[in-house]
Structure formats: C-alpha cells, structure tokens
Tab-separated table of C-alpha atoms in Angstrom:
chain	number	residue	atom	x	y	z
A	453	MET	CA	157.498	152.110	62.240
A	454	TRP	CA	157.571	155.077	59.865
A	455	ALA	CA	161.016	154.019	58.605
A	456	GLY	CA	159.932	150.415	58.051
A	457	GLU	CA	156.641	151.305	56.360
A	458	PRO	CA	157.237	154.642	54.590
A	459	SER	CA	154.264	154.221	52.253
A	460	ARG	CA	151.876	154.447	55.216
A	461	PHE	CA	153.275	157.885	56.016
A	462	ASP	CA	153.591	159.097	52.407
A	463	LEU	CA	157.400	159.126	52.589
A	464	ALA	CA	159.351	158.843	49.328
A	465	PRO	CA	160.295	156.508	47.772
A	466	GLY	CA	157.435	154.582	49.408
A	467	TYR	CA	159.388	151.440	50.331
A	468	PRO	CA	162.181	150.653	52.834
A	469	VAL	CA	165.498	151.554	51.224
A	470	LYS	CA	168.109	148.823	51.387
A	471	LEU	CA	171.642	149.986	52.174
A	472	LEU	CA	174.348	148.398	50.027
A	473	PRO	CA	177.817	148.514	51.668
A	474	CYS	CA	180.772	149.227	49.403
A	475	GLY	CA	182.882	146.627	51.192
A	476	PRO	CA	186.045	147.032	53.277
A	477	HIS	CA	187.958	148.902	50.567
A	478	THR	CA	186.149	152.240	50.487
A	479	GLU	CA	188.939	154.335	48.971
A	480	ALA	CA	191.597	153.927	46.313
A	481	LYS	CA	194.786	155.625	45.245
A	482	ILE	CA	194.140	157.374	41.939
A	483	TYR	CA	195.694	155.202	39.245
A	484	GLU	CA	198.281	156.572	36.826
A	485	LYS	CA	197.851	154.919	33.458
A	486	LYS	CA	201.595	155.072	32.810
A	487	GLU	CA	201.979	152.420	35.488
A	488	GLY	CA	200.042	150.027	33.184
A	489	HIS	CA	199.125	146.660	34.716
A	490	GLY	CA	198.101	144.938	31.439
A	491	PRO	CA	195.151	142.549	30.957
A	492	GLN	CA	196.636	139.492	32.715
A	493	LEU	CA	194.977	138.544	36.013
A	494	SER	CA	198.262	138.451	37.942
A	495	GLY	CA	199.134	142.004	36.901
A	496	ILE	CA	195.622	143.253	37.651
A	497	ARG	CA	195.638	141.703	41.135
A	498	GLU	CA	199.035	143.199	41.921
A	499	ALA	CA	197.923	146.653	40.747
A	500	TYR	CA	194.606	146.362	42.621
A	501	ASP	CA	196.408	145.458	45.828
A	502	THR	CA	198.744	148.435	45.409
A	503	HIS	CA	196.053	150.992	44.582
A	504	VAL	CA	193.117	149.683	46.593
A	505	ALA	CA	193.538	146.892	49.155
A	506	ASN	CA	197.018	147.677	50.508
A	507	PHE	CA	196.494	151.418	50.053
A	508	LYS	CA	193.342	151.283	52.165
A	509	GLN	CA	194.982	149.137	54.845
A	510	ALA	CA	198.007	151.443	55.145
A	511	ARG	CA	195.759	154.471	55.471
A	512	GLU	CA	193.546	152.808	58.073
A	513	ASN	CA	196.641	151.856	60.093
A	514	ALA	CA	197.795	155.481	59.940
A	515	ARG	CA	194.362	156.734	60.998
A	516	GLN	CA	194.272	154.385	63.978
A	517	ASN	CA	197.724	155.582	65.050
A	518	MET	CA	196.537	159.179	64.837
A	519	LEU	CA	193.447	158.364	66.909
A	520	LYS	CA	195.625	156.735	69.577
A	521	ASN	CA	197.435	160.081	69.803
A	522	LEU	CA	194.375	162.270	69.365
A	523	HIS	CA	195.687	164.779	71.912
A	524	LEU	CA	198.097	165.864	69.151
A	525	PHE	CA	195.398	166.408	66.532
A	526	HIS	CA	192.195	168.220	65.661
A	527	ARG	CA	189.418	166.268	63.994
A	528	ALA	CA	186.140	166.640	62.068
A	529	ARG	CA	183.965	163.927	60.552
A	530	VAL	CA	182.111	164.816	57.371
A	531	ALA	CA	179.384	162.806	55.634
A	532	PHE	CA	178.906	163.322	51.877
A	533	PHE	CA	175.563	162.443	50.269
A	534	GLN	CA	175.654	162.313	46.462
A	535	TRP	CA	172.682	161.886	44.118
A	536	ASN	CA	171.945	162.670	40.499
A	537	ALA	CA	168.264	163.262	41.274
A	538	GLU	CA	167.001	163.749	37.727
A	539	PHE	CA	163.962	166.078	37.856
A	540	LEU	CA	163.262	165.231	41.502
A	541	SER	CA	162.809	167.230	44.678
A	542	PRO	CA	164.466	164.897	47.228
A	543	THR	CA	163.059	164.714	50.739
A	544	ALA	CA	164.777	164.917	54.113
A	545	PHE	CA	163.733	161.309	54.769
A	546	GLU	CA	165.721	160.169	51.730
A	547	ILE	CA	168.824	162.016	52.926
A	548	VAL	CA	168.882	160.581	56.472
A	549	GLN	CA	168.081	156.959	55.522
A	550	SER	CA	171.626	155.850	56.295
A	551	PHE	CA	171.442	157.184	59.853
A	552	ILE	CA	168.162	155.529	60.879
A	553	PRO	CA	168.963	152.863	63.529
A	554	GLY	CA	168.348	149.216	62.741
A	555	GLY	CA	170.327	146.798	60.634
A	556	GLU	CA	174.037	146.286	60.191
A	557	ASN	CA	176.648	148.754	58.984
A	558	ARG	CA	174.486	151.807	59.638
A	559	ALA	CA	176.275	155.135	59.800
A	560	ASN	CA	176.155	156.690	63.272
A	561	VAL	CA	174.849	160.256	63.140
A	562	ASP	CA	176.475	160.953	66.522
A	563	GLU	CA	179.844	160.486	64.812
A	564	VAL	CA	179.218	163.109	62.122
A	565	ASP	CA	179.939	166.849	62.467
A	566	VAL	CA	179.080	168.086	58.957
A	567	LEU	CA	176.780	166.726	56.244
A	568	VAL	CA	177.420	167.754	52.621
A	569	VAL	CA	174.606	167.030	50.155
A	570	ALA	CA	175.226	167.343	46.400
A	571	PHE	CA	172.522	167.015	43.748
A	572	GLN	CA	172.710	167.083	39.963
A	573	GLU	CA	169.755	167.565	37.567
A	574	LEU	CA	167.628	168.674	40.510
A	575	ASN	CA	164.256	170.341	40.042
A	576	ASN	CA	164.644	174.111	39.916
A	577	LEU	CA	163.863	175.331	43.466
A	578	SER	CA	163.356	178.759	45.002
A	579	ASP	CA	165.547	180.027	47.837
A	580	SER	CA	162.708	179.467	50.289
A	581	GLN	CA	162.366	175.858	49.108
A	582	HIS	CA	166.100	175.261	49.614
A	583	GLU	CA	165.880	176.787	53.097
A	584	LYS	CA	162.857	174.649	53.948
A	585	PHE	CA	164.754	171.554	52.794
A	586	ILE	CA	167.648	172.455	55.105
A	587	ARG	CA	165.288	172.920	58.061
A	588	LYS	CA	163.693	169.531	57.437
A	589	VAL	CA	167.071	167.767	57.168
A	590	VAL	CA	168.278	169.514	60.332
A	591	GLY	CA	165.097	168.443	62.126
A	592	ALA	CA	165.544	164.839	61.005
A	593	LEU	CA	169.222	164.771	62.010
A	594	ASN	CA	168.428	166.209	65.431
A	595	ALA	CA	165.658	163.644	65.917
A	596	LEU	CA	168.224	160.896	65.288
A	597	SER	CA	171.033	162.456	67.362
A	598	THR	CA	171.878	162.054	71.030
A	599	HIS	CA	173.068	165.664	71.087
A	600	ARG	CA	170.670	167.800	69.045
A	601	THR	CA	173.144	170.401	67.872
A	602	TRP	CA	172.485	170.474	64.108
A	603	SER	CA	171.907	174.099	63.122
A	604	SER	CA	169.799	175.558	60.306
A	605	ARG	CA	171.255	178.982	60.999
A	606	GLU	CA	174.840	177.867	60.336
A	607	SER	CA	173.970	175.702	57.313
A	608	LYS	CA	174.271	176.912	53.719
A	609	PHE	CA	173.198	176.091	50.173
A	610	LYS	CA	174.250	177.077	46.665
A	611	GLU	CA	172.312	176.421	43.465
A	612	LEU	CA	173.898	176.734	40.033
A	613	SER	CA	172.090	179.450	38.087
A	614	THR	CA	171.663	177.691	34.772
A	615	VAL	CA	169.455	178.549	31.821
A	616	ILE	CA	169.834	175.313	29.829
A	617	GLY	CA	169.061	172.034	31.590
A	618	THR	CA	170.016	168.493	30.649
A	619	LYS	CA	166.797	167.876	28.703
A	620	ALA	CA	165.327	170.693	26.655
A	621	HIS	CA	161.848	171.769	27.725
A	622	ALA	CA	161.449	168.847	30.131
A	623	GLN	CA	160.131	171.327	32.683
A	624	GLY	CA	159.020	174.075	30.365
A	625	TRP	CA	161.148	177.133	31.051
A	626	ARG	CA	162.514	175.762	34.346
A	627	ALA	CA	165.893	174.152	33.656
A	628	ASN	CA	167.080	171.485	36.072
A	629	ARG	CA	170.122	172.440	38.120
A	630	GLN	CA	172.927	171.450	40.430
A	631	ALA	CA	172.788	172.302	44.129
A	632	ILE	CA	174.970	171.742	47.173
A	633	TYR	CA	174.224	172.030	50.892
A	634	THR	CA	176.495	172.079	53.935
A	635	ILE	CA	174.580	171.174	57.090
A	636	VAL	CA	176.579	171.594	60.276
A	637	ARG	CA	176.508	171.156	64.017
A	638	GLU	CA	176.866	174.183	66.258
A	639	GLY	CA	180.450	175.011	67.181
A	640	VAL	CA	182.057	173.161	64.269
A	641	ILE	CA	182.550	176.135	61.915
A	642	ASP	CA	182.884	179.894	62.030
A	643	PRO	CA	179.589	180.777	60.292
A	644	GLN	CA	180.806	184.288	59.479
A	645	LYS	CA	183.498	182.777	57.248
A	646	THR	CA	181.240	180.591	55.068
A	647	ARG	CA	181.445	181.397	51.362
A	648	THR	CA	179.850	179.980	48.198
A	649	CYS	CA	181.097	179.854	44.614
A	650	SER	CA	180.066	178.287	41.316
A	651	TRP	CA	180.664	178.111	37.580
A	652	SER	CA	178.620	176.798	34.662
A	653	PHE	CA	179.664	176.107	31.094
A	654	HIS	CA	177.690	178.517	28.899
A	655	LEU	CA	174.932	178.680	31.548
A	656	ARG	CA	174.323	174.940	31.258
A	657	GLU	CA	173.704	172.476	34.079
A	658	LYS	CA	177.241	171.083	33.713
A	659	GLY	CA	179.816	172.807	35.920
A	660	PHE	CA	180.208	173.073	39.686
A	661	VAL	CA	178.706	174.501	42.859
A	662	ALA	CA	180.720	174.813	46.054
A	663	VAL	CA	180.654	175.887	49.683
A	664	SER	CA	183.803	176.903	51.552
A	665	LEU	CA	183.719	176.477	55.344
A	666	LYS	CA	186.164	177.572	58.030
A	667	LEU	CA	186.329	174.468	60.217
A	668	ASN	CA	187.318	175.442	63.734
A	669	ASN	CA	190.958	174.454	64.445
A	670	LEU	CA	191.283	172.754	61.053
A	671	GLY	CA	191.258	175.570	58.504
A	672	ARG	CA	189.517	176.073	55.190
A	673	PHE	CA	187.456	173.207	53.766
A	674	LEU	CA	185.912	173.204	50.274
A	675	ALA	CA	183.030	170.954	49.220
A	676	VAL	CA	182.500	170.964	45.447
A	677	GLY	CA	179.497	169.458	43.687
A	678	VAL	CA	180.232	168.603	40.062
A	679	HIS	CA	178.517	167.194	36.979
A	680	LEU	CA	180.746	166.160	34.080
A	681	PRO	CA	179.646	165.531	30.483
A	682	THR	CA	179.230	162.001	29.216
A	683	LYS	CA	182.171	161.327	26.884
A	684	LYS	CA	183.673	163.856	24.493
A	685	GLY	CA	186.200	166.128	26.160
A	686	GLN	CA	185.390	164.769	29.608
A	687	SER	CA	188.921	165.011	30.982
A	688	LYS	CA	189.439	168.497	29.494
A	689	PHE	CA	186.168	169.620	31.044
A	690	LEU	CA	187.266	168.399	34.494
A	691	SER	CA	190.558	170.276	34.096
A	692	ASP	CA	188.651	173.434	33.219
A	693	VAL	CA	186.311	172.952	36.179
A	694	LEU	CA	189.226	172.618	38.600
A	695	ASP	CA	190.838	175.755	37.133
A	696	GLU	CA	187.563	177.587	37.683
A	697	VAL	CA	187.374	176.293	41.256
A	698	VAL	CA	190.628	178.137	41.924
A	699	ASP	CA	189.449	181.283	40.095
A	700	GLU	CA	186.033	181.394	41.752
A	701	CYS	CA	186.642	179.942	45.225
A	702	VAL	CA	190.125	181.089	46.309
A	703	PRO	CA	190.529	184.702	47.518
A	704	SER	CA	192.428	186.806	44.999
A	705	ARG	CA	195.399	187.421	47.308
A	706	GLU	CA	195.763	183.691	47.992
A	707	ARG	CA	195.242	182.408	44.468
A	708	GLY	CA	198.879	181.498	43.978
A	709	LYS	CA	198.400	178.659	46.450
A	710	GLY	CA	195.798	177.048	44.226
A	711	LEU	CA	193.783	174.310	45.884
A	712	GLU	CA	196.336	174.068	48.704
A	713	TYR	CA	194.720	177.222	50.103
A	714	PHE	CA	192.148	174.819	51.569
A	715	ALA	CA	194.151	173.416	54.472
A	716	ALA	CA	191.358	171.023	55.474
A	717	GLY	CA	191.079	169.694	51.932
A	718	VAL	CA	189.073	169.904	48.707
A	719	TYR	CA	186.318	167.329	48.238
A	720	VAL	CA	184.841	166.964	44.752
A	721	LEU	CA	181.554	165.098	44.988
A	722	GLY	CA	179.316	164.374	42.051
A	723	ASP	CA	178.366	162.587	38.882
A	724	TYR	CA	181.693	162.067	37.118
A	725	ASN	CA	180.068	160.046	34.329
A	726	SER	CA	182.981	157.649	34.904
A	727	ARG	CA	181.605	154.685	32.989
A	728	LEU	CA	183.194	151.337	32.345
A	729	SER	CA	185.857	151.172	29.647
A	730	ALA	CA	184.699	148.759	26.955
A	731	GLN	CA	188.213	147.938	25.742
A	732	SER	CA	189.702	147.423	29.208
A	733	ALA	CA	186.742	145.290	30.243
A	734	GLN	CA	186.935	143.149	27.096
A	735	ASP	CA	190.693	142.603	27.372
A	736	THR	CA	190.427	141.715	31.057
A	737	VAL	CA	187.539	139.251	30.701
A	738	ASP	CA	189.088	137.616	27.618
A	739	ASN	CA	192.150	136.804	29.706
A	740	LEU	CA	190.024	134.972	32.291
A	741	LYS	CA	189.000	132.201	29.875
A	742	ASP	CA	191.861	129.954	30.957
A	743	GLU	CA	191.407	130.688	34.660
A	744	SER	CA	189.513	127.786	36.260
A	745	ALA	CA	188.386	130.017	39.143
A	746	TYR	CA	186.347	132.096	36.671
A	747	CYS	CA	184.659	129.372	34.618
A	748	ASP	CA	181.252	130.549	35.905
A	749	LEU	CA	181.688	133.747	33.856
A	750	PHE	CA	181.674	131.659	30.683
A	751	ASP	CA	178.860	129.337	31.764
A	752	LEU	CA	176.089	131.929	31.848
A	753	PRO	CA	172.723	131.462	30.093
A	754	PRO	CA	172.736	132.438	26.398
A	755	THR	CA	172.718	136.188	25.847
A	756	PRO	CA	169.910	137.611	23.676
A	757	PRO	CA	171.341	138.558	20.261
A	758	GLU	CA	170.631	142.271	20.756
A	759	GLU	CA	172.548	142.320	24.045
A	760	SER	CA	176.251	142.178	24.917
A	761	VAL	CA	177.887	139.034	26.297
A	762	LEU	CA	180.487	141.230	28.017
A	763	ALA	CA	177.794	143.407	29.620
A	764	HIS	CA	176.120	140.287	31.016
A	765	GLN	CA	179.432	138.994	32.384
A	766	LEU	CA	180.062	142.281	34.192
A	767	LEU	CA	176.466	142.281	35.406
A	768	TYR	CA	177.030	138.786	36.821
A	769	MET	CA	179.932	140.191	38.841
A	770	THR	CA	177.883	143.057	40.236
A	771	ASP	CA	174.987	140.665	41.066
A	772	TYR	CA	177.252	138.173	42.812
A	773	GLU	CA	176.471	138.112	46.542
A	774	ARG	CA	178.694	135.394	48.005
A	775	ALA	CA	181.299	136.161	50.649
A	776	ASP	CA	184.177	135.943	48.158
A	777	LYS	CA	182.831	138.681	45.850
A	778	GLU	CA	185.469	141.208	46.905
A	779	SER	CA	188.410	138.872	46.373
A	780	ARG	CA	187.103	137.415	43.096
A	781	PHE	CA	185.558	140.308	41.254
A	782	ALA	CA	186.591	143.658	42.748
A	783	PRO	CA	189.976	143.607	40.920
A	784	ILE	CA	188.202	142.849	37.614
A	785	LEU	CA	185.646	145.633	38.049
A	786	TRP	CA	188.421	148.024	39.098
A	787	ALA	CA	190.375	147.163	35.926
A	788	ALA	CA	187.311	148.038	33.812
A	789	ASP	CA	186.464	151.251	35.699
A	790	SER	CA	187.498	154.461	33.919
A	791	LEU	CA	188.092	156.172	37.286
A	792	GLY	CA	189.619	153.003	38.709
A	793	GLY	CA	192.329	151.011	36.963
A	794	ALA	CA	191.249	150.948	33.310
A	795	ASP	CA	194.215	150.958	30.932
A	796	ASP	CA	192.069	152.312	28.091
A	797	PHE	CA	189.353	154.937	27.884
A	798	ASP	CA	186.721	155.788	25.315
A	799	GLU	CA	187.920	157.749	22.298
A	800	GLY	CA	187.649	161.483	22.852
A	801	ALA	CA	186.903	161.250	26.577
A	802	GLY	CA	190.459	161.613	27.862
A	803	ASP	CA	191.680	160.335	31.220
A	804	LEU	CA	189.843	161.797	34.232
A	805	ARG	CA	192.527	160.471	36.565
A	806	GLU	CA	195.212	162.537	34.863
A	807	SER	CA	193.187	165.728	35.408
A	808	LEU	CA	192.874	164.918	39.119
A	809	LEU	CA	196.501	163.895	39.605
A	810	GLN	CA	197.783	167.080	37.974
A	811	ARG	CA	196.004	169.038	40.720
A	812	LYS	CA	197.282	166.815	43.554
A	813	PHE	CA	194.154	164.788	44.145
A	814	SER	CA	195.280	161.441	45.508
A	815	THR	CA	192.201	159.526	46.649
A	816	VAL	CA	188.909	158.473	45.086
A	817	THR	CA	186.109	156.432	46.616
A	818	ALA	CA	185.711	152.773	45.644
A	819	CYS	CA	182.485	150.740	45.756
A	820	TYR	CA	183.100	147.459	43.924
A	821	ALA	CA	181.235	145.293	46.462
A	822	ALA	CA	177.987	147.127	45.640
A	823	PRO	CA	176.201	147.228	42.258
A	824	PHE	CA	176.669	149.777	39.503
A	825	SER	CA	175.366	153.225	40.421
A	826	PHE	CA	173.947	153.746	36.887
A	827	LYS	CA	171.737	153.225	34.828
A	828	TRP	CA	168.461	152.253	36.482
A	829	GLN	CA	164.825	152.436	35.422
A	830	LYS	CA	163.287	155.318	37.301
A	831	SER	CA	160.462	154.458	39.720
A	832	CYS	CA	161.115	150.707	39.503
A	833	VAL	CA	160.327	149.064	42.868
A	834	PRO	CA	163.194	146.740	43.870
A	835	GLY	CA	161.038	144.434	46.009
A	836	LYS	CA	161.439	143.555	49.663
A	837	ASP	CA	164.420	141.285	50.424
A	838	ALA	CA	164.990	140.649	46.704
A	839	LYS	CA	168.337	139.277	45.600
A	840	MET	CA	170.471	141.739	43.661
A	841	ALA	CA	170.209	139.594	40.523
A	842	GLU	CA	166.416	139.911	40.711
A	843	VAL	CA	166.659	143.676	41.182
A	844	THR	CA	169.013	144.240	38.247
A	845	LYS	CA	166.974	141.943	36.000
A	846	ARG	CA	163.847	143.957	36.714
A	847	CYS	CA	165.226	147.459	37.232
A	848	LEU	CA	168.508	147.973	35.358
A	849	THR	CA	167.840	149.581	31.980
A	850	GLU	CA	167.931	147.388	28.892
A	851	LYS	CA	170.485	149.755	27.375
A	852	SER	CA	172.919	148.842	30.159
A	853	LYS	CA	172.812	145.226	28.981
A	854	LYS	CA	173.728	146.147	25.418
A	855	ASP	CA	176.888	148.201	25.933
A	856	VAL	CA	179.183	148.279	28.959
A	857	ARG	CA	179.744	151.994	28.324
A	858	ASP	CA	176.142	152.622	29.372
A	859	THR	CA	176.773	151.519	32.937
A	860	GLY	CA	179.346	151.852	35.693
A	861	PHE	CA	180.311	153.578	38.934
A	862	LEU	CA	179.510	157.178	38.022
A	863	ASP	CA	178.973	158.808	41.417
A	864	ARG	CA	182.164	159.444	43.363
A	865	LEU	CA	184.115	161.559	45.807
A	866	SER	CA	187.724	162.554	45.110
A	867	ILE	CA	189.977	164.195	47.687
A	868	CYS	CA	192.862	166.668	47.575
A	869	MET	CA	194.382	167.006	51.066
A	870	PRO	CA	197.593	169.049	51.488
A	871	ASN	CA	200.495	167.353	53.282
A	872	SER	CA	198.651	164.075	53.717
A	873	SER	CA	201.195	161.477	52.610
A	874	ILE	CA	201.454	158.369	54.788
A	875	PRO	CA	204.942	157.935	56.348
A	876	PRO	CA	206.764	154.712	55.395
A	877	SER	CA	207.120	153.745	59.057
A	878	GLU	CA	204.006	152.996	61.118
A	879	SER	CA	205.777	154.465	64.150
A	880	GLU	CA	205.764	157.900	62.468
A	881	LEU	CA	202.535	159.887	62.599
A	882	PRO	CA	201.223	161.649	59.481
A	883	ARG	CA	200.753	165.409	59.635
A	884	ASN	CA	197.265	165.331	58.159
A	885	GLY	CA	194.792	162.971	56.616
A	886	ALA	CA	191.337	162.677	55.079
A	887	PHE	CA	190.228	159.060	55.349
A	888	VAL	CA	187.121	157.483	53.793
A	889	THR	CA	185.812	155.371	56.674
A	890	HIS	CA	182.355	154.481	55.348
A	891	ALA	CA	180.857	154.111	51.871
A	892	GLU	CA	177.513	152.765	50.729
A	893	GLN	CA	174.851	152.955	48.062
A	894	LEU	CA	171.143	153.293	48.740
A	895	LEU	CA	168.726	151.207	46.698
A	896	ASN	CA	166.409	154.138	46.007
A	897	LEU	CA	165.218	153.965	42.396
A	898	ARG	CA	163.364	157.244	42.075
A	899	SER	CA	166.170	158.401	39.760
A	900	ASP	CA	168.358	156.583	37.228
A	901	HIS	CA	171.329	156.864	39.629
A	902	LEU	CA	171.594	155.284	43.075
A	903	PRO	CA	172.315	157.717	45.941
A	904	GLN	CA	175.716	157.360	47.633
A	905	LEU	CA	176.927	158.108	51.161
A	906	PHE	CA	180.592	158.549	52.073
A	907	ILE	CA	182.010	159.491	55.478
A	908	VAL	CA	185.448	161.096	55.730
A	909	ASP	CA	187.506	161.456	58.907
A	910	ILE	CA	189.599	164.654	58.652
A	911	ILE	CA	192.516	164.732	61.105
A	912	ARG	CA	195.156	167.494	61.330
A	913	ARG	CA	198.043	168.228	63.668
A	914	LYS	CA	197.371	170.863	66.290
A	915	GLU	CA	200.403	172.877	65.140
A	916	PRO	CA	198.679	174.413	62.095
A	917	PRO	CA	200.847	174.658	58.982
A	918	PHE	CA	198.304	177.027	57.462
A	919	PRO	CA	198.382	180.832	58.060
A	920	SER	CA	196.691	182.083	61.218
A	921	HIS	CA	194.872	184.764	59.212
A	922	ASP	CA	192.076	183.817	56.826
A	923	ASP	CA	192.299	186.120	53.856
A	924	ASP	CA	188.756	185.861	52.580
A	925	SER	CA	188.103	189.576	52.550
A	926	VAL	CA	188.331	189.622	48.771
A	927	PHE	CA	186.534	186.533	47.495
A	928	PRO	CA	186.023	186.457	43.742
A	929	VAL	CA	182.828	187.953	42.425
A	930	HIS	CA	181.103	185.101	40.604
A	931	LYS	CA	180.819	185.498	36.894
A	932	GLU	CA	180.105	182.919	34.241
A	933	GLY	CA	183.672	182.339	33.358
A	934	GLY	CA	186.462	184.860	33.913
A	935	LYS	CA	189.550	185.304	31.736
A	936	LYS	CA	190.191	181.597	31.366
A	937	ALA	CA	186.589	180.903	30.502
A	938	GLU	CA	186.623	183.700	27.938
A	939	ALA	CA	189.733	182.191	26.372
A	940	ARG	CA	187.975	178.855	26.208
A	941	LYS	CA	184.945	180.440	24.574
A	942	ARG	CA	187.158	182.072	21.976
A	943	SER	CA	188.765	178.729	21.218
A	944	LYS	CA	185.254	177.307	20.740
A	945	THR	CA	185.824	174.400	23.092
A	946	THR	CA	183.011	171.856	22.979
A	947	TYR	CA	182.398	168.927	25.300
A	948	TRP	CA	179.457	167.234	23.634
C-alpha cells in the first residue's frame, strides 16, 4: 500500500514512480567515429546492428554460455543507480523503487550483491547524514530481500569536497556536490580493503568520486561517479578525469598498470552531459524524407515558430509507444546521440567516445526505448497512467523543444573490463565479462534528470589472472590535482 500510495505516507516524490524499460538492447559497443556510417538509413541500420543489436546479442550468448559452466567462474551482480539530483536530498524509498515487487520487468533484489549509488549536484550533507542515508537504504533493501544480508557496516560513501557548486549562492555558502555510495551484502567484499578517492577541477562540483572494493574471488572493482561539463572541452575534461582516476585511485606501486589494475573492472557512472548532436540529427532526419516508412515524422502538427521542427521530430520518436519503436526509431536516436553513433559533435566539445576508447573502455549503456533523460521541469507531476506524449508535453522543458542540443541521453554507465573480449566461436568461453543485463529509467521528476538503474553481471574465470597480493598499502593521498593537475593549471585549461 505504501508503495502504491506514497503521498499518504509522506514518501517522495509523492506519486507512484513508473519504471521505463530501456528495451532489449541495454548496452552498446562504443562507436569509433572513423568507422563513419553516413546519414543514409541503410548505413545507419548496419552500424546500429553492429554496435548495438548484434553486439548485445553476441554478449548475451556469451554470458549464457558462461552461466551454463558457472563451476568454472566466479560471479557478482552489481546494480548502479544514477541521478543528477539537483539540490535534492534523495530518500531511500526513491533508491529502491525498482526493487519493489509488482509490475513487469522489475529488478529482483535477491539477484543483486552490490548497489552503487551516484549523485551529482546533491545537497551538501554531513557525514552523519550520509551514514543515516546508508542505514535507511540498507533497511529498505533488507525489507525487500529474502536473505537480509545487506550490511551498513561494510558499506561506504565518498562526497566530493567542493567549494564552488553548479549555481552560485543557490544554497548560500553550501555548494552542491557529488557523492557515491557502495552498499553491499555481507560476505561479498573484504571490508578492510575498501578505499575511496576523488578529484575536483579547481574545487568545483565537476570531477569524480570513487570507491574501490575488493570483491571476494573477483579482484579489485572501481565504481566512479562523474559529472562532465556541458560543451566546451568536454572530451578533454573526460580524458583528464580518467588520468586523475589512475593517479588518485591506483596504488603507487601498481600505477603502471593503469585502469587494468582493477581486475573486476572500472565502472564510470554519471552525468556525461552527452546531448544529441544537432548536425547528426539533422542529416539523419533529412535523409528519411523519401522513406515511406517514416512519413509520420513529416506529418506532425505545425511547430510553433519559436520551436524547432527537428526537436519535435525527435520528441515524436521518444514519445512513440508502439511495439515497433525499437526497430523504427532506436537506430535514428542512436545516430543522433553524441555518446552513441553520432558522426558529428558540437564545436569545441570533442568526442567523448574517443576519450573512453583510448583508455580501453568498450561498453556504454543504451536506453533508446525509453524517453530522454534530460531536461525535465522539476516537480512536474507526470500523472497516473499518462501516455508518454502527455508527460513530455506537460513536463519536458520548453527549451528542449527549441534546440536538440538541450536534450538527450545524458546519464550513462561506461565499462572498462580487462580481458573481456568475446571469442569468435560460441563454443569458446570468454575469460571475463561485465554484462549489462537490465536498464531502466524512473519517471521521478523531482529533478531535471530522470534517475537510471543499470544491473551488471560480472563473471570471471576461477583461475585469476590478477596478482594474488593486493598492493593497496600505499594508496595515493588525495590532493586537488597532483603533478598532472598542476600542469593543467599552468596551461590555463578551461572547460566552460
């Protein structure tokens, strides 16, 4: 009853939160622009199949083969909750929404070993408030679990110590901040080996927060919460962040390994500000004019003069709720997505995908069956059982209808997993893998971003390729920067 009528129990956001599945294709191979598919529909479909549909199917086949031979592997299942919670203090109820029984496609809390929660632009909280939040989430998870083994004692948080928030004086002297939490079941990690690390650009909210866990039998795992700037220097900033992740999170004696030190993978969760590419979107939609299957895109009601025809066409795709949405529109949205398959990106932003590929990230989450994750009117009430077109008409910001670059799929998870390539033959088992098995958005409009939930199945061979010792005796002492950061300061790098 309390989940169905949250307003009666004073539970934020005050209405039942609808879960919006991302569709069957929950992960994508990171696209290299040099592969260039062009604006023609045939080329886009071929590239989409290669990087999304076929990529996902091959990985799911490999995962199923590994599960059939699970006696050869170790395994951990990690849920990642991502939310740019602008000037909010999220509640435990909002975090566990996806695990509350009832309805289709619900995530099963009994099939999760670790929960990672990343926030950006969060209200500035005290340590005791963070600890209280963890206890409440642990209590909620245990209430929903068959085996009540979630542990506050073994869970951890890290808040980014920033001085300058995203909006000057919005909270007086209290700048909003990033924070990350790792909430774990008993027996999954070695709690004595948990470490935290972080870095901020000139003490601003942009940067990263991270928690490193020693997963039993699997090795080191790093969860990174990140917030990237909007446009200028975006790709350069991500490169700098990933350099700082190595400097701040890898023990000094192991730093030569880079991110491959983390044998169980590196998971970068956050607000990438990966908006739609205006040029890619325009070129793609223009080339649909002669495609009879897409005549509905050019038969829409007249667009108000102050708004963008292209923005309304893309909004029509995200509103579309028929069974053929994935096959019709997912390739088009992917081709317009700056962290998907866009062939062009905004001037000055750079290519985020290149920064990830250079550091051996291979996978990024995909959510083209659900609506845009940004930009929504805060505190708008979506309405019970409302169609998505009704929700976006009432609750998507007017600015999003004027320029496609003011909307998109901003909130993502990208994965770097050592030795995780899929063998060409299905009869050959992979050594390791990190597979996105579940992805959804939550229609919670307390912020201007929709919360996201991703579940990753981490599977590794029992013969560990990583060292038996765990050299974390000399973790870096966190400073705002380090030598590389100082060099960047001297070069007067700016990102805004």
